[in-house]
Short mmCIF file of C-alpha atoms and ligand atoms in Angstrom, two decimals:
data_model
loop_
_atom_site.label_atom_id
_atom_site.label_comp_id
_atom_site.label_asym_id
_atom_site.label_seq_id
_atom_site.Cartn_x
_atom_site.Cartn_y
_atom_site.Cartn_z
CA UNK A 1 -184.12 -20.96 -135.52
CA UNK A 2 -180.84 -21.06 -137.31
CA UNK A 3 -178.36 -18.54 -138.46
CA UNK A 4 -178.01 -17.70 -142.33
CA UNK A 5 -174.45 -16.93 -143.61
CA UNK A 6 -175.06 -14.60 -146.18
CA UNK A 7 -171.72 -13.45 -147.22
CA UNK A 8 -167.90 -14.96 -145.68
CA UNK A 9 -167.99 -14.51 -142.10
CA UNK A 10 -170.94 -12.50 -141.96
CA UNK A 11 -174.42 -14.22 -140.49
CA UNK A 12 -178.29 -13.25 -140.16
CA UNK A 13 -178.81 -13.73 -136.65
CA UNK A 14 -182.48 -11.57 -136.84
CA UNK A 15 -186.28 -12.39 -136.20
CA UNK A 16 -189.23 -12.72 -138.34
CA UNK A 17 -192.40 -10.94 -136.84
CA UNK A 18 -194.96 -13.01 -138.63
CA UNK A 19 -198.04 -11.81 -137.34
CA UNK A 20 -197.65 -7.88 -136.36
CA UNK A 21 -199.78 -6.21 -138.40
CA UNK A 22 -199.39 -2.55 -136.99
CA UNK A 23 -195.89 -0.94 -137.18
CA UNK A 24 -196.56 2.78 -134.90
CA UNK A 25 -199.85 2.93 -137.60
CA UNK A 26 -197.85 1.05 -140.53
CA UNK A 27 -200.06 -1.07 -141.34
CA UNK A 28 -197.55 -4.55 -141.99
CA UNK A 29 -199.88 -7.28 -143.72
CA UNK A 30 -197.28 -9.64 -144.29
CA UNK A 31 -195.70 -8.86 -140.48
CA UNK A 32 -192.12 -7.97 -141.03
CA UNK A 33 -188.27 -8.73 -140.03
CA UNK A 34 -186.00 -7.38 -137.41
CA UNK A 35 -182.44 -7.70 -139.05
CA UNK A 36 -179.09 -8.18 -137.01
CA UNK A 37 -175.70 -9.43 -137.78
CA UNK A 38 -172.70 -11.00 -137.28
CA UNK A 39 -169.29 -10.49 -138.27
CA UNK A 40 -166.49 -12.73 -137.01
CA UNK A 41 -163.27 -12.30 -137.32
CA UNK A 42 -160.57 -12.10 -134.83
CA UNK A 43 -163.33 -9.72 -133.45
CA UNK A 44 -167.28 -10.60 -132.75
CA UNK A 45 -168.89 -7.92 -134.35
CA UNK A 46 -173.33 -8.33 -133.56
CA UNK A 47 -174.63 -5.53 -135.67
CA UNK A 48 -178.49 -4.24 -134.51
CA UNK A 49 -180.19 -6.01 -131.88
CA UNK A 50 -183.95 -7.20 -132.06
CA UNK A 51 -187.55 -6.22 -130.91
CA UNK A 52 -187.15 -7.05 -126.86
CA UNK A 53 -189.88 -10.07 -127.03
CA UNK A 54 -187.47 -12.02 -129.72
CA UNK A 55 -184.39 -11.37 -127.60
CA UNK A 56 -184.61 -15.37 -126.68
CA UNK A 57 -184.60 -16.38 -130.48
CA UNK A 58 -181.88 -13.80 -131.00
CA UNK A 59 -179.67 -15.00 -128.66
CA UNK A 60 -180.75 -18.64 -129.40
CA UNK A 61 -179.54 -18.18 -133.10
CA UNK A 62 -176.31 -15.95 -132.41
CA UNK A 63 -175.43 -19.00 -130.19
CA UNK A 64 -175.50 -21.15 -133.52
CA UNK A 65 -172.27 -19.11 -134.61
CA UNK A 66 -170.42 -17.77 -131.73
CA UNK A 67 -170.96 -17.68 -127.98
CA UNK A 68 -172.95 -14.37 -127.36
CA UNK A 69 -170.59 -14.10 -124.40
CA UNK A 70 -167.51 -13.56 -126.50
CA UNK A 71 -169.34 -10.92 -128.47
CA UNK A 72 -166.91 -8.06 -128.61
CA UNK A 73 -168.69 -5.22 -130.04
CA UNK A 74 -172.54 -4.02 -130.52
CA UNK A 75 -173.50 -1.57 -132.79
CA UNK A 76 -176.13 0.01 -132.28
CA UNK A 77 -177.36 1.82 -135.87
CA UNK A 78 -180.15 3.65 -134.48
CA UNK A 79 -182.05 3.12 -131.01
CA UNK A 80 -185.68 2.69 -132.03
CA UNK A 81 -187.19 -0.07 -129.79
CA UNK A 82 -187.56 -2.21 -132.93
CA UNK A 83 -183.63 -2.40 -133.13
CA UNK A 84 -182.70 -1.67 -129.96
CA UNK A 85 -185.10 -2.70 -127.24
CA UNK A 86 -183.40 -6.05 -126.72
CA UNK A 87 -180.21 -3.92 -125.59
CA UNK A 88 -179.91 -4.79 -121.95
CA UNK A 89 -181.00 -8.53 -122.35
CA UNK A 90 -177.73 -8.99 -124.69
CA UNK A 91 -175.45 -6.73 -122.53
CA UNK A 92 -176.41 -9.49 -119.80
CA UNK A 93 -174.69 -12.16 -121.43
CA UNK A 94 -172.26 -10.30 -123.60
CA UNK A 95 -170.82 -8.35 -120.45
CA UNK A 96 -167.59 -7.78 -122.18
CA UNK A 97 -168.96 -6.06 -125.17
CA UNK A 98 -168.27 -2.43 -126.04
CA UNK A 99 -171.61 -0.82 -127.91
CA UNK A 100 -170.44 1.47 -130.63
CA UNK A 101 -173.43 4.45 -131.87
CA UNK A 102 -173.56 7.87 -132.51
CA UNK A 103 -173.76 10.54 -129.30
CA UNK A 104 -177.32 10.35 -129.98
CA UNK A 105 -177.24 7.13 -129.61
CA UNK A 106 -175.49 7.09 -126.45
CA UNK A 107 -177.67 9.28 -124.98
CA UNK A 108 -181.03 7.59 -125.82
CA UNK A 109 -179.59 4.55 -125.03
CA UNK A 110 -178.37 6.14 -121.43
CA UNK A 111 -182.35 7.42 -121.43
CA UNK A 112 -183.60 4.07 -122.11
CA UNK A 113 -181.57 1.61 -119.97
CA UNK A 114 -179.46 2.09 -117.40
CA UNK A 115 -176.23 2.49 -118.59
CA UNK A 116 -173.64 3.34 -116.34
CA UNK A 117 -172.26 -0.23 -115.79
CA UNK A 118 -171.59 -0.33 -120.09
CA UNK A 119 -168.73 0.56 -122.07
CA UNK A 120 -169.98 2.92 -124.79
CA UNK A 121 -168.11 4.57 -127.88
CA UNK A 122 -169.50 7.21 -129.98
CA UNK A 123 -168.10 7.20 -133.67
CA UNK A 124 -168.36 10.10 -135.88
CA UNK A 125 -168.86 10.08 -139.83
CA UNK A 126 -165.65 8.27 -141.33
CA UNK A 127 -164.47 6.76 -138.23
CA UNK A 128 -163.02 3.06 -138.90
CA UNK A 129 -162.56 0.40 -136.53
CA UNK A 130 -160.09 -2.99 -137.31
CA UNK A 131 -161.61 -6.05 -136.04
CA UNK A 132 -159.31 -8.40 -137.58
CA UNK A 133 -158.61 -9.12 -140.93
CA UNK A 134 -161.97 -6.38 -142.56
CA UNK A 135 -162.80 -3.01 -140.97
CA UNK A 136 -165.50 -1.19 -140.54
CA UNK A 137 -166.38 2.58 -141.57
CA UNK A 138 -169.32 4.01 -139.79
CA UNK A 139 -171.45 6.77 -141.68
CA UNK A 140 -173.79 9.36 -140.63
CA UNK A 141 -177.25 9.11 -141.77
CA UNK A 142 -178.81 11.23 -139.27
CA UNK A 143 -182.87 11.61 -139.63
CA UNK A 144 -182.32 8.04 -141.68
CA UNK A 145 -184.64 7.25 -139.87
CA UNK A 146 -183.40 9.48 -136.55
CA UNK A 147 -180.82 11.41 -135.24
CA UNK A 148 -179.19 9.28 -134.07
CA UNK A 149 -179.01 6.67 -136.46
CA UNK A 150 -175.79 5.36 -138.23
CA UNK A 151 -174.89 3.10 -141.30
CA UNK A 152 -171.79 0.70 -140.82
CA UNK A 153 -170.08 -0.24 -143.96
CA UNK A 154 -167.85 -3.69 -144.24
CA UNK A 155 -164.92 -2.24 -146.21
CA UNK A 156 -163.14 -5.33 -147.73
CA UNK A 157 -166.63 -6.75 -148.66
CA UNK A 158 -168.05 -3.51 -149.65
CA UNK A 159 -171.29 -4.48 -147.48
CA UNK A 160 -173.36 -1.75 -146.33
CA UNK A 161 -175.14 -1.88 -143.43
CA UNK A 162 -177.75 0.70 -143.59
CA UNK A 163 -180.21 0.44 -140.64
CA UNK A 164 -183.71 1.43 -141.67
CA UNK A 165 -182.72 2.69 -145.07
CA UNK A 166 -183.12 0.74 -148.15
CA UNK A 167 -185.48 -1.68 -145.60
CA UNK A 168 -189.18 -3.04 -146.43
CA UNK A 169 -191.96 -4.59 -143.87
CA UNK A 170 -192.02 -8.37 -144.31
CA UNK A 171 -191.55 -11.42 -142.96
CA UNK A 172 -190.10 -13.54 -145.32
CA UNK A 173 -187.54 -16.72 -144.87
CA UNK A 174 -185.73 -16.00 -147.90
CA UNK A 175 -183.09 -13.46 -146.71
CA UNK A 176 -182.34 -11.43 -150.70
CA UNK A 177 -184.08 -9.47 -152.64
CA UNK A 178 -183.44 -11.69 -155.79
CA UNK A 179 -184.85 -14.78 -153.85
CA UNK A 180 -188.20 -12.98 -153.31
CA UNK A 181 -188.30 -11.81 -156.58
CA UNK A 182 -186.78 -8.16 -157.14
CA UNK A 183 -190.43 -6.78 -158.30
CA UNK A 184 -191.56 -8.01 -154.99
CA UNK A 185 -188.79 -6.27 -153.10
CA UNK A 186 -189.07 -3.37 -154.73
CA UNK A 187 -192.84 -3.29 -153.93
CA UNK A 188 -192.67 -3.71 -150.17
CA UNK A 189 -189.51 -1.00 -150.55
CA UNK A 190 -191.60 1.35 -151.52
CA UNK A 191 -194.37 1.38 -149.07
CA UNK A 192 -191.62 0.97 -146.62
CA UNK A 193 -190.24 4.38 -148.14
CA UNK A 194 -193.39 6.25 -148.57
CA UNK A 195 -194.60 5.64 -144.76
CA UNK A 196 -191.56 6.02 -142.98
CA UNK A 197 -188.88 8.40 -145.27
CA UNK A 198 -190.79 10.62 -147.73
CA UNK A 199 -190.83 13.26 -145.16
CA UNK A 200 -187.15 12.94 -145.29
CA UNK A 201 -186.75 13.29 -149.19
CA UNK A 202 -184.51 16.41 -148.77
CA UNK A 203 -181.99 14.46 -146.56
CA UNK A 204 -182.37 11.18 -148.64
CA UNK A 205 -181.34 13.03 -151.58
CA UNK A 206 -178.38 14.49 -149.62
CA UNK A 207 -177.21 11.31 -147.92
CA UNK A 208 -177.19 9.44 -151.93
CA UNK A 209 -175.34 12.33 -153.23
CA UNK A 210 -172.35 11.75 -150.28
CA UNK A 211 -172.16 8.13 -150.31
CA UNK A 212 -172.11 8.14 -154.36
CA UNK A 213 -168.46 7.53 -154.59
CA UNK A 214 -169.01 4.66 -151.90
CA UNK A 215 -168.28 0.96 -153.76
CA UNK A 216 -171.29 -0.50 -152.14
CA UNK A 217 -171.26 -4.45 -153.65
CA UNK A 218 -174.35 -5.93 -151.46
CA UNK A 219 -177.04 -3.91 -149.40
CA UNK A 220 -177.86 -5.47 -145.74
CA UNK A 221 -180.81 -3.42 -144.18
CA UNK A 222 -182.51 -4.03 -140.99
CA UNK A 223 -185.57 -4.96 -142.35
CA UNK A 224 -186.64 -7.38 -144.82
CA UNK A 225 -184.86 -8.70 -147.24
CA UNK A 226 -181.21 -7.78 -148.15
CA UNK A 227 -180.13 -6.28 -151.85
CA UNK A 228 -177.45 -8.90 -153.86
CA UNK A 229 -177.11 -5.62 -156.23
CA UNK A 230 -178.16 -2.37 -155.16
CA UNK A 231 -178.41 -0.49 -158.57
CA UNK A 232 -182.55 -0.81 -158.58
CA UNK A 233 -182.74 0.25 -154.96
CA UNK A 234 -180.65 2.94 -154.76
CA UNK A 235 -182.01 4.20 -158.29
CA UNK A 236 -185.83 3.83 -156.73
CA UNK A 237 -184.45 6.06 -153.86
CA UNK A 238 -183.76 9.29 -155.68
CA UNK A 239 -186.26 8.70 -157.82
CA UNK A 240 -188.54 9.01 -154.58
CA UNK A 241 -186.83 11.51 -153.12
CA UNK A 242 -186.70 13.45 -156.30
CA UNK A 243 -190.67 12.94 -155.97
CA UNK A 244 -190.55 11.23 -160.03
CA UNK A 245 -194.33 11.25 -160.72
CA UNK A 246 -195.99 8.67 -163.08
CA UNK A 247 -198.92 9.37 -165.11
CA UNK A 248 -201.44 8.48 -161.84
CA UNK A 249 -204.12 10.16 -160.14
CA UNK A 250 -205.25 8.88 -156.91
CA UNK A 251 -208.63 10.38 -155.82
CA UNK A 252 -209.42 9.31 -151.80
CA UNK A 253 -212.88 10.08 -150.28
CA UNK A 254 -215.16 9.53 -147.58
CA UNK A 255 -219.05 10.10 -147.32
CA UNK A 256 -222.25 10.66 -145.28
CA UNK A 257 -224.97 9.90 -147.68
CA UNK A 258 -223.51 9.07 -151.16
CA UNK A 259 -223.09 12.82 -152.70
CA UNK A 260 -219.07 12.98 -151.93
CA UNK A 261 -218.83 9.53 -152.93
CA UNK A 262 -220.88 10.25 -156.26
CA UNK A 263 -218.61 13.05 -156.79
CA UNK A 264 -215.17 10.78 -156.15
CA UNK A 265 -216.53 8.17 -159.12
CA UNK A 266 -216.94 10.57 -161.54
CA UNK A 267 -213.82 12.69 -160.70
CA UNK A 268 -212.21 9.13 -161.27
CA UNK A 269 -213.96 8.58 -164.89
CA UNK A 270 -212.64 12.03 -165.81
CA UNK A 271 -209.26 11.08 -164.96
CA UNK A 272 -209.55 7.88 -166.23
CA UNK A 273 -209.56 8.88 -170.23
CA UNK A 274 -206.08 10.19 -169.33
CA UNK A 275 -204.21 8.17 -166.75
CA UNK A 276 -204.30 5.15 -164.05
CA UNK A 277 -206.70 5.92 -161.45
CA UNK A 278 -206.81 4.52 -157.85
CA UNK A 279 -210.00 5.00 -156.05
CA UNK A 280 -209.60 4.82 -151.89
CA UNK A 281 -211.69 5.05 -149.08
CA UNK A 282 -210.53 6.18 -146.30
CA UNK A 283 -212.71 4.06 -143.54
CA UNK A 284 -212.08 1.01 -145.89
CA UNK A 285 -208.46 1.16 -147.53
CA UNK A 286 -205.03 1.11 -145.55
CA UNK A 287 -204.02 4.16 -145.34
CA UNK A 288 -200.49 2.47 -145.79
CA UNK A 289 -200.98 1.30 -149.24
CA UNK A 290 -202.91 4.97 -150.46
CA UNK A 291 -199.76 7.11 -148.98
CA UNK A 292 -197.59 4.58 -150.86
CA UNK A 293 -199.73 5.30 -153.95
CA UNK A 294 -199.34 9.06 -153.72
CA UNK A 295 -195.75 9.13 -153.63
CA UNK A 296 -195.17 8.78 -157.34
CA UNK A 297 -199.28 10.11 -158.77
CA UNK A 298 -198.82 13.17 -160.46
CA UNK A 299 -202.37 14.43 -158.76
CA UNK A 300 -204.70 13.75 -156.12
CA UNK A 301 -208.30 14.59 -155.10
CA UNK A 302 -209.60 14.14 -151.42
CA UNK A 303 -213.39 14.47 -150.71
CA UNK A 304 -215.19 14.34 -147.70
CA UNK A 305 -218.60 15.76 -146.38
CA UNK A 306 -219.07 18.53 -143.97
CA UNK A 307 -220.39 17.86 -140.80
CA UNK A 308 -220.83 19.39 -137.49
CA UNK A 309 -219.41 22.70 -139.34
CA UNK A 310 -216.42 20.50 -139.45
CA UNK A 311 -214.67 18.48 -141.81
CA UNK A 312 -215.99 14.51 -142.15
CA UNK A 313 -213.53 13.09 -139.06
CA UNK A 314 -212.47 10.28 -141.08
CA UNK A 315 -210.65 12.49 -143.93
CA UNK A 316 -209.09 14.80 -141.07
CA UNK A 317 -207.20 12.09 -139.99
CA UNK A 318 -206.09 10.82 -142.81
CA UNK A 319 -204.88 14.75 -144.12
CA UNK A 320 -203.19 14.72 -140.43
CA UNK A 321 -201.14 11.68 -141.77
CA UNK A 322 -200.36 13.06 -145.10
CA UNK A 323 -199.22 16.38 -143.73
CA UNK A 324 -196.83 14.88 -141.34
CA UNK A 325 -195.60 12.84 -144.62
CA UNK A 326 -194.86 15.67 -146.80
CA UNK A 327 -195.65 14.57 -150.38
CA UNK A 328 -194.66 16.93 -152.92
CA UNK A 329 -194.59 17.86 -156.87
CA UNK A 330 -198.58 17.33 -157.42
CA UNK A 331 -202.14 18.82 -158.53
CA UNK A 332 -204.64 18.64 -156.43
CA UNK A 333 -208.44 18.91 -156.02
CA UNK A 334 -210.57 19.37 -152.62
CA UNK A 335 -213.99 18.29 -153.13
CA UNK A 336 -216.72 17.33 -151.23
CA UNK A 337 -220.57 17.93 -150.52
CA UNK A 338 -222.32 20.01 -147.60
CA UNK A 339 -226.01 20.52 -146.23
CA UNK A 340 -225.37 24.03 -144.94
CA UNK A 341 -221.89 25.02 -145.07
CA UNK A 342 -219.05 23.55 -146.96
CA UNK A 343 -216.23 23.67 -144.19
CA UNK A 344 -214.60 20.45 -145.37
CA UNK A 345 -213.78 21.56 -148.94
CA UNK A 346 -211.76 24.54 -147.60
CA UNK A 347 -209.97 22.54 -144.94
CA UNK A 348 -208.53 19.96 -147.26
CA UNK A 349 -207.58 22.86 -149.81
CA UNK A 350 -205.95 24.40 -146.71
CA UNK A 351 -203.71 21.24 -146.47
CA UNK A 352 -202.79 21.21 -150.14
CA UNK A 353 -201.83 24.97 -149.83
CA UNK A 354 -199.55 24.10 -147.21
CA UNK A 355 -197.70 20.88 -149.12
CA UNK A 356 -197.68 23.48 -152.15
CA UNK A 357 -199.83 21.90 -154.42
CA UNK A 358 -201.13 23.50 -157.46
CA UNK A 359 -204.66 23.61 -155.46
CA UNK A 360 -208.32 23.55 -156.84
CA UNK A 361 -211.79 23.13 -154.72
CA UNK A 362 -215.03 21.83 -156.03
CA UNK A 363 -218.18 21.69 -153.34
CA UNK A 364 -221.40 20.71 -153.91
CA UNK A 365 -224.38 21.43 -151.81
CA UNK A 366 -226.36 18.59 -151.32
CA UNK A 367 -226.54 16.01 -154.43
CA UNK A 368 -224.83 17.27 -157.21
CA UNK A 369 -226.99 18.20 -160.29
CA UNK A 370 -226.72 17.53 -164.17
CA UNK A 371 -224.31 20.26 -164.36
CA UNK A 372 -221.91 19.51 -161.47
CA UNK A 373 -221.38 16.18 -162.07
CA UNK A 374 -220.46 17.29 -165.55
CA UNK A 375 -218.40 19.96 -164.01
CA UNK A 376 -216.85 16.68 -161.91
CA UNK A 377 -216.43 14.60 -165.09
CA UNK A 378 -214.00 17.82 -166.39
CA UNK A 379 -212.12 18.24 -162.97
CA UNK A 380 -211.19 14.67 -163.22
CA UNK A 381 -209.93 15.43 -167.07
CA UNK A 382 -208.19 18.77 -165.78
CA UNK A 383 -206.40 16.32 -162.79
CA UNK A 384 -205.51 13.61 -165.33
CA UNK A 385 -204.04 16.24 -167.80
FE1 FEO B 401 -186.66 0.41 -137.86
FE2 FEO B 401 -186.52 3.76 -137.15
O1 FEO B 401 -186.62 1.94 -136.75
#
């Protein structure tokens, strides 16, 4: 329970969620980290709040550093409940505080608590605020990961505070990157990225492109682990958002009674002789770690059965989640087996028509013969190609 100092002045005052294992459908297998902290100079600066459950711990550890009561200012990056939901708990005790946010901000905050009794001040893009000796610039980074959400950047230390940007999922007591091991970092980054921004790529590209001329020394996210150097990071970024493909396919199935599965193995051998392969199911693998896999393959195949002149409920879900995810810049096959009409084939084509892949379709009635699983073997090829 004890506050880190991670640079002069400035302190980790956040939680570790060890055991949640479900962020809204994330799936979080080593639980993650709800990041806030404190400034002090001749001003008490708490940056983020915490999860509302943890608002004991929070307070418990800000009290390790400064009495919460003499906090002067909270700013509130972005109102999600995992940053914000402890709000009103730490307005209780620091009564004299002033929260800073976007308008957005203020008015989901005014939506969520009651708010009339609080002294609130919205900041725009490039507004500064002196709270002593350092000052603070506060940036737009709207859609990163909401409207209203915010960066704040430390200007003397050249600290950026970036919210849910540049975060990962998990819990971990070391509190950098380089502690964990960068590779690690980076690996939890990118799931982090591929479930939560990729459907943001357009504004992620614009955001790096206006805060390029920003000196930003250290990275401080509010989740996971916090970037010494930023270089790798913010390079990963646009190579995400730029949708950089490596030589991958990722083929993702379901089935009723082995045909679609049949079909998914030999797809994979295909693309095997020319690049990695990852093989999913989508009633056994996290759906997580496949999306995060898809970001950077340069093609995918989904299969799935028809049934109930419908497509295999099990793969419609999972297209639902890659939709809404928008993955970009890949080839794709839809294939899948039928008894008496092959609905599901078209359906998943439909999907990859929509996220403007370069689209084939391969269905097979029944079990596939001699000839279609040699017709398989050469779509995987074609994919891997
Ligand atoms: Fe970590 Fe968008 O909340």
């Amino acid at each position: 329970m004890k506050a880190v100092e991670m640079f002069e002045n400035v302190f980790w005052v956040g939680v570790l969620d060890w055991d949640e294992r479900d962020f809204h459908n994330f799936q979080t297998p080593r639980g993650l980290t709800y990041n806030s902290y404190l400034i002090v100079d001749e001003k008490k600066v708490l940056i983020d709040v915490v999860k509302h459950k943890f608002v004991a711990e929070h307070l418990e550890k800000i009290s390790k550093v400064v009495d919460p009561k003499e906090i002067d200012y909270v700013i509130v990056n972005h109102i999600e409940p995992d940053h914000a939901s402890g709000l009103a708990d730490i307005m209780r005790v620091a009564k004299n505080a002033e929260i800073i946010c976007s308008q957005k901000g203020k008015e989901g905050i005014c939506k969520n608590f009651d708010c009339k009794d609080w002294s609130i001040r919205v900041v725009r893009n490039g507004e500064t605020l002196k709270i002593g000796k350092k000052t603070l610039t506060f940036i737009d980074m709207t859609m990163l990961h909401w409207p209203d959400s915010i960066a704040t950047y430390l200007v003397e230390d050249k600290i950026l505070f970036s919210n849910d940007a540049f975060g990962q999922h998990v819990a971990s007591e070391e509190r950098f990157a380089e502690d964990i091991g960068v590779e690690e970092a980076m690996k939890w980054a990118k799931m982090y990225y591929a479930n939560i921004l990729m459907p943001l790529a357009a504004l992620v590209k614009k955001k790096l492109e206006e805060i390029k001329n920003l000196e930003i020394k250290m990275i401080f996210p509010s989740h996971g682990v916090a970037w010494k150097d930023p270089k790798r990071i913010v390079e990963s970024y646009a190579k995400w958002a730029n949708f950089e493909v490596e030589n991958k396919v990722v083929i993702v199935y379901d089935t009723m009674w082995g045909s679609t599965e049949k079909l998914a193995r030999i797809i994979a051998d295909g693309a095997g002789k020319f690049a990695t392969v990852r093989l999913f199911n989508v009633r056994k693998d996290s759906w997580t770690e496949i999306v995060t896999e898809i970001l950077d393959a340069k093609a995918i195949a989904i299969g799935a059965p028809t049934i109930h002149n419908s497509i295999f409920p099990p793969v419609a879900g999972f297209l639902t989640y890659l939709r809404s995810l928008k993955p970009k810049n890949k080839k794709a096959l839809a294939f899948g087996s039928y008894g008496w009409n092959g609905v599901a084939v078209k359906e998943i084509a439909k999907v990859f028509e929509e996220l403007g892949f370069e689209t084939m379709q391969f269905a097979v009635k029944f079990k596939p013969t001699k000839e279609e699983i040699e017709k398989a073997y050469d779509l995987g090829v074609e994919l891997a190609k």
